[in-house]
Amino acid sequence: MSENQSLFKALADPTRRQILKVLKKGSMNAGELSELFPISKGSLSHHFNLLKKADLVKTRRNGQQIIYSLNTSVFEDVTALLLDLFNAGDNVIDKEGE
Amino acid sequence: MSENQSLFKALADPTRRQILKVLKKGSMNAGELSELFPISKGSLSHHFNLLKKADLVKTRRNGQQIIYSLNTSVFEDVTALLLDLFNAGDNVIDKEGE
DNA sequence: GAGATATTTTGATATTTGTCAAAATATCAA
DNA sequence: TTGATATTTTGACAAATATCAAAATATCTC
């Protein structure tokens, strides 16, 4: 799957967007996140995976816990990509689909 | 489906993003668009519908033809929404999911 | 009105997706 | 090493999605 595609797919689910919003306020481990969402830990882990594949979040282990945080370094690129789609501009080079 | 959700869903498909890119260059009728995409007219019409529901494109009829164009008035809102998700900032009001 | 063209809608189908429960893996602490 | 806790992975399943062919709708021209 293309990089773009995994990004947009990741954003297509409301739970995943909410996870990003929560992580904007600060890192959290999987268990803490799990308390905020009314779905099983397994399902949540699945969402984490998609967010990681899209390079939107990163993880580190601390003992038994896995700490999730935004991969802020990617957010600039993401913003550029979205503006490319949405803003006017001369479309000099088409970034996707060719 | 929430406004946001229909927007993100609309963006989740590569064909639909490509349609938006094409329409950025100028309006087109359904038949012309159909020549650019290797899928049936029925499938394409389905994509048009989702883009319309997301308020990303608008249509007008010209005789037998339906002309599709970007709904530019919405793009500012969309950009704001995306920046809300992706950019730093103090998150004063959470726009989604509460 | 009849026929032709443009587009959408419908019905069917295969694939993808989100979900759960249960099993598996990893780490810690005794 | 045994047991407890944290998280992920697996397997199954229901719902959503993209697709096509065919039927339906709308407009035009004759």
PDB file of C-alpha atoms (C1' of nucleotides) in Angstrom:
ATOM      1  CA  MET A   1       0.000   0.000   0.000  1.00  0.00           C
ATOM      2  CA  SER A   2       1.319   3.445  -0.846  1.00  0.00           C
ATOM      3  CA  GLU A   3       2.444   5.747   1.890  1.00  0.00           C
ATOM      4  CA  ASN A   4      -0.343   8.151   1.096  1.00  0.00           C
ATOM      5  CA  GLN A   5      -2.905   5.462   1.073  1.00  0.00           C
ATOM      6  CA  SER A   6      -1.968   4.108   4.469  1.00  0.00           C
ATOM      7  CA  LEU A   7      -2.086   7.637   5.810  1.00  0.00           C
ATOM      8  CA  PHE A   8      -5.551   8.399   4.504  1.00  0.00           C
ATOM      9  CA  LYS A   9      -6.818   5.008   5.550  1.00  0.00           C
ATOM     10  CA  ALA A  10      -5.491   5.593   9.027  1.00  0.00           C
ATOM     11  CA  LEU A  11      -7.379   8.856   9.205  1.00  0.00           C
ATOM     12  CA  ALA A  12     -10.609   7.351   7.924  1.00  0.00           C
ATOM     13  CA  ASP A  13     -11.601   5.818  11.240  1.00  0.00           C
ATOM     14  CA  PRO A  14     -13.037   8.003  14.021  1.00  0.00           C
ATOM     15  CA  THR A  15     -11.437   6.005  16.811  1.00  0.00           C
ATOM     16  CA  ARG A  16      -8.011   6.486  15.268  1.00  0.00           C
ATOM     17  CA  ARG A  17      -8.544  10.200  14.833  1.00  0.00           C
ATOM     18  CA  GLN A  18      -9.577  10.398  18.455  1.00  0.00           C
ATOM     19  CA  ILE A  19      -6.427   8.557  19.484  1.00  0.00           C
ATOM     20  CA  LEU A  20      -4.372  11.153  17.653  1.00  0.00           C
ATOM     21  CA  LYS A  21      -6.222  13.926  19.429  1.00  0.00           C
ATOM     22  CA  VAL A  22      -5.565  12.353  22.791  1.00  0.00           C
ATOM     23  CA  LEU A  23      -1.892  11.872  21.998  1.00  0.00           C
ATOM     24  CA  LYS A  24      -1.615  15.514  21.024  1.00  0.00           C
ATOM     25  CA  LYS A  25      -1.994  16.275  24.712  1.00  0.00           C
ATOM     26  CA  GLY A  26       0.779  13.902  25.667  1.00  0.00           C
ATOM     27  CA  SER A  27       2.094  10.375  25.440  1.00  0.00           C
ATOM     28  CA  MET A  28       0.161   7.511  26.925  1.00  0.00           C
ATOM     29  CA  ASN A  29       0.622   3.820  27.328  1.00  0.00           C
ATOM     30  CA  ALA A  30      -1.704   1.301  25.791  1.00  0.00           C
ATOM     31  CA  GLY A  31      -3.541   0.597  29.013  1.00  0.00           C
ATOM     32  CA  GLU A  32      -4.289   4.231  29.712  1.00  0.00           C
ATOM     33  CA  LEU A  33      -5.524   4.707  26.171  1.00  0.00           C
ATOM     34  CA  SER A  34      -7.607   1.604  26.538  1.00  0.00           C
ATOM     35  CA  GLU A  35      -9.516   3.190  29.409  1.00  0.00           C
ATOM     36  CA  LEU A  36     -10.582   6.037  27.172  1.00  0.00           C
ATOM     37  CA  PHE A  37     -12.144   3.887  24.466  1.00  0.00           C
ATOM     38  CA  PRO A  38     -15.073   1.523  24.799  1.00  0.00           C
ATOM     39  CA  ILE A  39     -13.558  -1.232  22.706  1.00  0.00           C
ATOM     40  CA  SER A  40     -11.442  -4.233  23.529  1.00  0.00           C
ATOM     41  CA  LYS A  41      -7.692  -3.994  23.949  1.00  0.00           C
ATOM     42  CA  GLY A  42      -7.289  -6.231  20.950  1.00  0.00           C
ATOM     43  CA  SER A  43      -9.253  -3.872  18.728  1.00  0.00           C
ATOM     44  CA  LEU A  44      -7.327  -0.936  20.049  1.00  0.00           C
ATOM     45  CA  SER A  45      -4.065  -2.660  19.324  1.00  0.00           C
ATOM     46  CA  HIS A  46      -5.231  -3.120  15.762  1.00  0.00           C
ATOM     47  CA  HIS A  47      -5.788   0.636  15.489  1.00  0.00           C
ATOM     48  CA  PHE A  48      -2.351   1.292  16.952  1.00  0.00           C
ATOM     49  CA  ASN A  49      -0.867  -0.878  14.241  1.00  0.00           C
ATOM     50  CA  LEU A  50      -2.519   1.086  11.462  1.00  0.00           C
ATOM     51  CA  LEU A  51      -1.411   4.369  13.000  1.00  0.00           C
ATOM     52  CA  LYS A  52       2.129   3.044  13.189  1.00  0.00           C
ATOM     53  CA  LYS A  53       2.060   1.861   9.591  1.00  0.00           C
ATOM     54  CA  ALA A  54       0.940   5.319   8.598  1.00  0.00           C
ATOM     55  CA  ASP A  55       3.870   6.654  10.561  1.00  0.00           C
ATOM     56  CA  LEU A  56       1.580   8.807  12.651  1.00  0.00           C
ATOM     57  CA  VAL A  57       2.588   7.434  16.002  1.00  0.00           C
ATOM     58  CA  LYS A  58       5.665   5.829  17.461  1.00  0.00           C
ATOM     59  CA  THR A  59       6.185   3.598  20.438  1.00  0.00           C
ATOM     60  CA  ARG A  60       8.731   2.864  23.073  1.00  0.00           C
ATOM     61  CA  ARG A  61       8.698   0.237  25.713  1.00  0.00           C
ATOM     62  CA  ASN A  62       8.972   1.075  29.366  1.00  0.00           C
ATOM     63  CA  GLY A  63       9.035  -2.098  31.344  1.00  0.00           C
ATOM     64  CA  GLN A  64       5.795  -3.911  30.765  1.00  0.00           C
ATOM     65  CA  GLN A  65       4.211  -0.954  29.120  1.00  0.00           C
ATOM     66  CA  ILE A  66       4.249   0.338  25.602  1.00  0.00           C
ATOM     67  CA  ILE A  67       4.106   4.086  25.397  1.00  0.00           C
ATOM     68  CA  TYR A  68       2.478   5.669  22.396  1.00  0.00           C
ATOM     69  CA  SER A  69       3.250   9.153  21.196  1.00  0.00           C
ATOM     70  CA  LEU A  70       2.692  11.225  18.116  1.00  0.00           C
ATOM     71  CA  ASN A  71       5.398  10.979  15.528  1.00  0.00           C
ATOM     72  CA  THR A  72       5.605  14.741  15.280  1.00  0.00           C
ATOM     73  CA  SER A  73       8.378  14.671  12.728  1.00  0.00           C
ATOM     74  CA  VAL A  74       5.916  13.342  10.204  1.00  0.00           C
ATOM     75  CA  PHE A  75       3.213  15.877  10.820  1.00  0.00           C
ATOM     76  CA  GLU A  76       4.817  18.522   8.674  1.00  0.00           C
ATOM     77  CA  ASP A  77       4.871  16.195   5.723  1.00  0.00           C
ATOM     78  CA  VAL A  78       1.294  15.247   6.363  1.00  0.00           C
ATOM     79  CA  THR A  79       0.208  18.823   6.466  1.00  0.00           C
ATOM     80  CA  ALA A  80       1.978  19.502   3.197  1.00  0.00           C
ATOM     81  CA  LEU A  81       0.288  16.543   1.628  1.00  0.00           C
ATOM     82  CA  LEU A  82      -3.121  17.648   2.743  1.00  0.00           C
ATOM     83  CA  LEU A  83      -2.576  21.174   1.585  1.00  0.00           C
ATOM     84  CA  ASP A  84      -1.469  19.784  -1.740  1.00  0.00           C
ATOM     85  CA  LEU A  85      -4.830  18.105  -2.011  1.00  0.00           C
ATOM     86  CA  PHE A  86      -6.927  20.947  -0.750  1.00  0.00           C
ATOM     87  CA  ASN A  87      -5.397  24.254  -1.425  1.00  0.00           C
ATOM     88  CA  ALA A  88      -5.332  26.117  -4.673  1.00  0.00           C
ATOM     89  CA  GLY A  89      -1.939  26.449  -6.218  1.00  0.00           C
ATOM     90  CA  ASP A  90      -0.468  25.626  -9.543  1.00  0.00           C
ATOM     91  CA  ASN A  91      -0.117  21.933  -9.258  1.00  0.00           C
ATOM     92  CA  VAL A  92       3.367  21.916 -10.709  1.00  0.00           C
ATOM     93  CA  ILE A  93       4.090  18.358  -9.798  1.00  0.00           C
ATOM     94  CA  ASP A  94       1.441  15.847  -9.030  1.00  0.00           C
ATOM     95  CA  LYS A  95       2.578  14.029  -5.948  1.00  0.00           C
ATOM     96  CA  GLU A  96       0.219  11.116  -6.176  1.00  0.00           C
ATOM     97  CA  GLY A  97      -1.032   8.668  -8.684  1.00  0.00           C
ATOM     98  CA  GLU A  98       1.457   8.795 -11.510  1.00  0.00           C
TER      99      GLU A  98
ATOM    100  CA  MET B   1     -22.695   9.837   9.529  1.00  0.00           C
ATOM    101  CA  SER B   2     -20.977  12.923  10.913  1.00  0.00           C
ATOM    102  CA  GLU B   3     -19.778  15.599   8.587  1.00  0.00           C
ATOM    103  CA  ASN B   4     -16.199  14.895   9.495  1.00  0.00           C
ATOM    104  CA  GLN B   5     -16.600  11.228   9.032  1.00  0.00           C
ATOM    105  CA  SER B   6     -18.034  11.516   5.548  1.00  0.00           C
ATOM    106  CA  LEU B   7     -15.179  13.826   4.673  1.00  0.00           C
ATOM    107  CA  PHE B   8     -12.450  11.497   5.864  1.00  0.00           C
ATOM    108  CA  LYS B   9     -14.161   8.519   4.325  1.00  0.00           C
ATOM    109  CA  ALA B  10     -14.357  10.333   1.025  1.00  0.00           C
ATOM    110  CA  LEU B  11     -10.642  10.981   1.157  1.00  0.00           C
ATOM    111  CA  ALA B  12      -9.783   7.413   2.052  1.00  0.00           C
ATOM    112  CA  ASP B  13     -10.151   6.117  -1.486  1.00  0.00           C
ATOM    113  CA  PRO B  14      -7.380   6.740  -4.034  1.00  0.00           C
ATOM    114  CA  THR B  15      -9.770   7.050  -6.957  1.00  0.00           C
ATOM    115  CA  ARG B  16     -11.678   9.777  -5.178  1.00  0.00           C
ATOM    116  CA  ARG B  17      -8.526  11.674  -4.302  1.00  0.00           C
ATOM    117  CA  GLN B  18      -7.497  11.442  -7.925  1.00  0.00           C
ATOM    118  CA  ILE B  19     -10.865  12.807  -8.996  1.00  0.00           C
ATOM    119  CA  LEU B  20     -10.323  15.798  -6.730  1.00  0.00           C
ATOM    120  CA  LYS B  21      -6.898  16.360  -8.237  1.00  0.00           C
ATOM    121  CA  VAL B  22      -8.309  16.284 -11.730  1.00  0.00           C
ATOM    122  CA  LEU B  23     -11.093  18.690 -10.807  1.00  0.00           C
ATOM    123  CA  LYS B  24      -8.546  21.082  -9.343  1.00  0.00           C
ATOM    124  CA  LYS B  25      -7.485  21.738 -12.926  1.00  0.00           C
ATOM    125  CA  GLY B  26     -11.023  22.463 -14.034  1.00  0.00           C
ATOM    126  CA  SER B  27     -14.579  21.219 -14.173  1.00  0.00           C
ATOM    127  CA  MET B  28     -15.428  18.112 -16.119  1.00  0.00           C
ATOM    128  CA  ASN B  29     -18.518  16.173 -16.980  1.00  0.00           C
ATOM    129  CA  ALA B  30     -19.051  12.601 -15.892  1.00  0.00           C
ATOM    130  CA  GLY B  31     -18.206  11.164 -19.294  1.00  0.00           C
ATOM    131  CA  GLU B  32     -14.896  12.968 -19.540  1.00  0.00           C
ATOM    132  CA  LEU B  33     -13.966  11.885 -16.044  1.00  0.00           C
ATOM    133  CA  SER B  34     -14.976   8.371 -16.920  1.00  0.00           C
ATOM    134  CA  GLU B  35     -12.353   8.285 -19.671  1.00  0.00           C
ATOM    135  CA  LEU B  36      -9.636   9.001 -17.149  1.00  0.00           C
ATOM    136  CA  PHE B  37     -10.433   6.131 -14.829  1.00  0.00           C
ATOM    137  CA  PRO B  38     -10.324   2.421 -15.619  1.00  0.00           C
ATOM    138  CA  ILE B  39     -13.524   1.581 -13.802  1.00  0.00           C
ATOM    139  CA  SER B  40     -17.126   1.394 -14.902  1.00  0.00           C
ATOM    140  CA  LYS B  41     -19.338   4.446 -15.091  1.00  0.00           C
ATOM    141  CA  GLY B  42     -21.497   2.952 -12.389  1.00  0.00           C
ATOM    142  CA  SER B  43     -18.589   2.685  -9.987  1.00  0.00           C
ATOM    143  CA  LEU B  44     -17.489   6.173 -10.810  1.00  0.00           C
ATOM    144  CA  SER B  45     -20.954   7.478 -10.146  1.00  0.00           C
ATOM    145  CA  HIS B  46     -20.793   5.864  -6.741  1.00  0.00           C
ATOM    146  CA  HIS B  47     -17.585   7.780  -6.024  1.00  0.00           C
ATOM    147  CA  PHE B  48     -19.203  11.004  -7.202  1.00  0.00           C
ATOM    148  CA  ASN B  49     -21.961  10.431  -4.714  1.00  0.00           C
ATOM    149  CA  LEU B  50     -19.589  10.060  -1.809  1.00  0.00           C
ATOM    150  CA  LEU B  51     -17.689  13.172  -2.839  1.00  0.00           C
ATOM    151  CA  LYS B  52     -20.955  15.062  -2.993  1.00  0.00           C
ATOM    152  CA  LYS B  53     -22.049  13.818   0.402  1.00  0.00           C
ATOM    153  CA  ALA B  54     -18.732  15.018   1.790  1.00  0.00           C
ATOM    154  CA  ASP B  55     -19.479  18.353   0.176  1.00  0.00           C
ATOM    155  CA  LEU B  56     -16.239  18.227  -1.742  1.00  0.00           C
ATOM    156  CA  VAL B  57     -17.732  18.547  -5.194  1.00  0.00           C
ATOM    157  CA  LYS B  58     -20.837  20.077  -6.661  1.00  0.00           C
ATOM    158  CA  THR B  59     -22.695  19.445  -9.873  1.00  0.00           C
ATOM    159  CA  ARG B  60     -24.733  21.242 -12.431  1.00  0.00           C
ATOM    160  CA  ARG B  61     -26.549  19.877 -15.371  1.00  0.00           C
ATOM    161  CA  ASN B  62     -25.845  21.085 -18.879  1.00  0.00           C
ATOM    162  CA  GLY B  63     -28.221  19.361 -21.210  1.00  0.00           C
ATOM    163  CA  GLN B  64     -27.544  15.673 -21.076  1.00  0.00           C
ATOM    164  CA  GLN B  65     -24.375  16.115 -19.157  1.00  0.00           C
ATOM    165  CA  ILE B  66     -23.613  16.524 -15.505  1.00  0.00           C
ATOM    166  CA  ILE B  67     -20.683  18.754 -14.826  1.00  0.00           C
ATOM    167  CA  TYR B  68     -18.604  18.140 -11.750  1.00  0.00           C
ATOM    168  CA  SER B  69     -16.525  20.786 -10.064  1.00  0.00           C
ATOM    169  CA  LEU B  70     -14.770  21.303  -6.771  1.00  0.00           C
ATOM    170  CA  ASN B  71     -16.848  22.869  -4.073  1.00  0.00           C
ATOM    171  CA  THR B  72     -14.143  25.399  -3.352  1.00  0.00           C
ATOM    172  CA  SER B  73     -16.152  27.152  -0.675  1.00  0.00           C
ATOM    173  CA  VAL B  74     -15.724  24.126   1.520  1.00  0.00           C
ATOM    174  CA  PHE B  75     -12.011  23.750   1.095  1.00  0.00           C
ATOM    175  CA  GLU B  76     -11.160  26.374   3.649  1.00  0.00           C
ATOM    176  CA  ASP B  77     -13.161  24.561   6.274  1.00  0.00           C
ATOM    177  CA  VAL B  78     -11.547  21.319   5.324  1.00  0.00           C
ATOM    178  CA  THR B  79      -8.108  22.773   5.613  1.00  0.00           C
ATOM    179  CA  ALA B  80      -8.931  24.123   9.043  1.00  0.00           C
ATOM    180  CA  LEU B  81     -10.180  20.756  10.137  1.00  0.00           C
ATOM    181  CA  LEU B  82      -7.057  19.025   8.972  1.00  0.00           C
ATOM    182  CA  LEU B  83      -4.805  21.539  10.611  1.00  0.00           C
ATOM    183  CA  ASP B  84      -6.791  21.050  13.769  1.00  0.00           C
ATOM    184  CA  LEU B  85      -5.893  17.396  13.643  1.00  0.00           C
ATOM    185  CA  PHE B  86      -2.295  17.774  12.612  1.00  0.00           C
ATOM    186  CA  ASN B  87      -0.832  20.955  13.850  1.00  0.00           C
ATOM    187  CA  ALA B  88       0.305  21.721  17.318  1.00  0.00           C
ATOM    188  CA  GLY B  89      -1.759  24.311  19.151  1.00  0.00           C
ATOM    189  CA  ASP B  90      -3.496  24.382  22.431  1.00  0.00           C
ATOM    190  CA  ASN B  91      -6.510  22.408  21.588  1.00  0.00           C
ATOM    191  CA  VAL B  92      -8.883  24.839  23.262  1.00  0.00           C
ATOM    192  CA  ILE B  93     -11.978  23.255  21.901  1.00  0.00           C
ATOM    193  CA  ASP B  94     -12.108  19.744  20.677  1.00  0.00           C
ATOM    194  CA  LYS B  95     -14.016  19.828  17.438  1.00  0.00           C
ATOM    195  CA  GLU B  96     -14.721  16.169  17.151  1.00  0.00           C
ATOM    196  CA  GLY B  97     -15.929  13.295  19.177  1.00  0.00           C
ATOM    197  CA  GLU B  98     -17.518  14.789  22.221  1.00  0.00           C
TER     198      GLU B  98
ATOM    199  C1'  DG C   1     -43.274   9.806 -29.806  1.00  0.00           C
ATOM    200  C1'  DA C   2     -38.947   6.913 -31.103  1.00  0.00           C
ATOM    201  C1'  DG C   3     -34.242   6.372 -30.880  1.00  0.00           C
ATOM    202  C1'  DA C   4     -29.728   7.871 -29.283  1.00  0.00           C
ATOM    203  C1'  DT C   5     -26.671   9.532 -25.746  1.00  0.00           C
ATOM    204  C1'  DA C   6     -25.295  10.626 -20.818  1.00  0.00           C
ATOM    205  C1'  DT C   7     -25.666   9.483 -16.293  1.00  0.00           C
ATOM    206  C1'  DT C   8     -27.490   7.253 -12.135  1.00  0.00           C
ATOM    207  C1'  DT C   9     -29.518   3.511  -9.625  1.00  0.00           C
ATOM    208  C1'  DT C  10     -30.099  -1.279  -8.468  1.00  0.00           C
ATOM    209  C1'  DG C  11     -28.808  -5.896  -7.269  1.00  0.00           C
ATOM    210  C1'  DA C  12     -25.225  -9.073  -6.779  1.00  0.00           C
ATOM    211  C1'  DT C  13     -20.603 -10.274  -5.324  1.00  0.00           C
ATOM    212  C1'  DA C  14     -15.840 -10.278  -3.606  1.00  0.00           C
ATOM    213  C1'  DT C  15     -12.795  -7.774  -0.602  1.00  0.00           C
ATOM    214  C1'  DT C  16     -11.732  -5.001   3.259  1.00  0.00           C
ATOM    215  C1'  DT C  17     -12.511  -3.482   7.817  1.00  0.00           C
ATOM    216  C1'  DG C  18     -13.608  -3.229  12.831  1.00  0.00           C
ATOM    217  C1'  DT C  19     -14.689  -6.025  16.434  1.00  0.00           C
ATOM    218  C1'  DC C  20     -14.345  -9.662  20.067  1.00  0.00           C
ATOM    219  C1'  DA C  21     -12.618 -13.585  22.788  1.00  0.00           C
ATOM    220  C1'  DA C  22      -8.966 -16.389  23.457  1.00  0.00           C
ATOM    221  C1'  DA C  23      -4.229 -17.616  22.872  1.00  0.00           C
ATOM    222  C1'  DA C  24       0.454 -15.999  22.650  1.00  0.00           C
ATOM    223  C1'  DT C  25       4.339 -13.011  23.960  1.00  0.00           C
ATOM    224  C1'  DA C  26       6.988  -9.979  26.994  1.00  0.00           C
ATOM    225  C1'  DT C  27       8.270  -8.082  31.301  1.00  0.00           C
ATOM    226  C1'  DC C  28       8.351  -7.755  36.139  1.00  0.00           C
ATOM    227  C1'  DA C  29       8.542  -9.394  40.980  1.00  0.00           C
ATOM    228  C1'  DA C  30       8.668 -12.812  44.322  1.00  0.00           C
TER     229       DA C  30
ATOM    230  C1'  DT D   1      10.885 -20.510  37.701  1.00  0.00           C
ATOM    231  C1'  DT D   2       6.208 -19.366  38.867  1.00  0.00           C
ATOM    232  C1'  DG D   3       2.607 -16.141  38.837  1.00  0.00           C
ATOM    233  C1'  DA D   4       0.826 -11.604  37.746  1.00  0.00           C
ATOM    234  C1'  DT D   5       0.297  -7.768  34.645  1.00  0.00           C
ATOM    235  C1'  DA D   6       0.555  -5.402  29.986  1.00  0.00           C
ATOM    236  C1'  DT D   7       0.169  -5.797  25.336  1.00  0.00           C
ATOM    237  C1'  DT D   8      -0.135  -8.029  20.827  1.00  0.00           C
ATOM    238  C1'  DT D   9      -1.520 -11.615  17.707  1.00  0.00           C
ATOM    239  C1'  DT D  10      -4.746 -14.947  15.890  1.00  0.00           C
ATOM    240  C1'  DG D  11      -9.033 -16.686  14.167  1.00  0.00           C
ATOM    241  C1'  DA D  12     -13.744 -15.901  13.430  1.00  0.00           C
ATOM    242  C1'  DC D  13     -17.522 -13.048  12.095  1.00  0.00           C
ATOM    243  C1'  DA D  14     -20.624  -9.147  10.856  1.00  0.00           C
ATOM    244  C1'  DA D  15     -20.777  -4.814   8.577  1.00  0.00           C
ATOM    245  C1'  DA D  16     -19.060  -1.685   5.166  1.00  0.00           C
ATOM    246  C1'  DT D  17     -17.020  -0.902   0.630  1.00  0.00           C
ATOM    247  C1'  DA D  18     -15.694  -1.032  -4.324  1.00  0.00           C
ATOM    248  C1'  DT D  19     -16.908  -3.066  -8.245  1.00  0.00           C
ATOM    249  C1'  DC D  20     -19.605  -4.696 -12.359  1.00  0.00           C
ATOM    250  C1'  DA D  21     -23.499  -5.546 -15.515  1.00  0.00           C
ATOM    251  C1'  DA D  22     -27.954  -4.436 -16.366  1.00  0.00           C
ATOM    252  C1'  DA D  23     -31.993  -1.665 -15.704  1.00  0.00           C
ATOM    253  C1'  DA D  24     -33.804   2.891 -15.004  1.00  0.00           C
ATOM    254  C1'  DT D  25     -33.948   7.939 -15.663  1.00  0.00           C
ATOM    255  C1'  DA D  26     -33.173  12.260 -18.084  1.00  0.00           C
ATOM    256  C1'  DT D  27     -32.250  14.956 -22.035  1.00  0.00           C
ATOM    257  C1'  DC D  28     -31.691  15.760 -26.813  1.00  0.00           C
ATOM    258  C1'  DT D  29     -32.766  15.274 -31.870  1.00  0.00           C
ATOM    259  C1'  DC D  30     -35.370  13.729 -35.435  1.00  0.00           C
TER     260       DC D  30
END
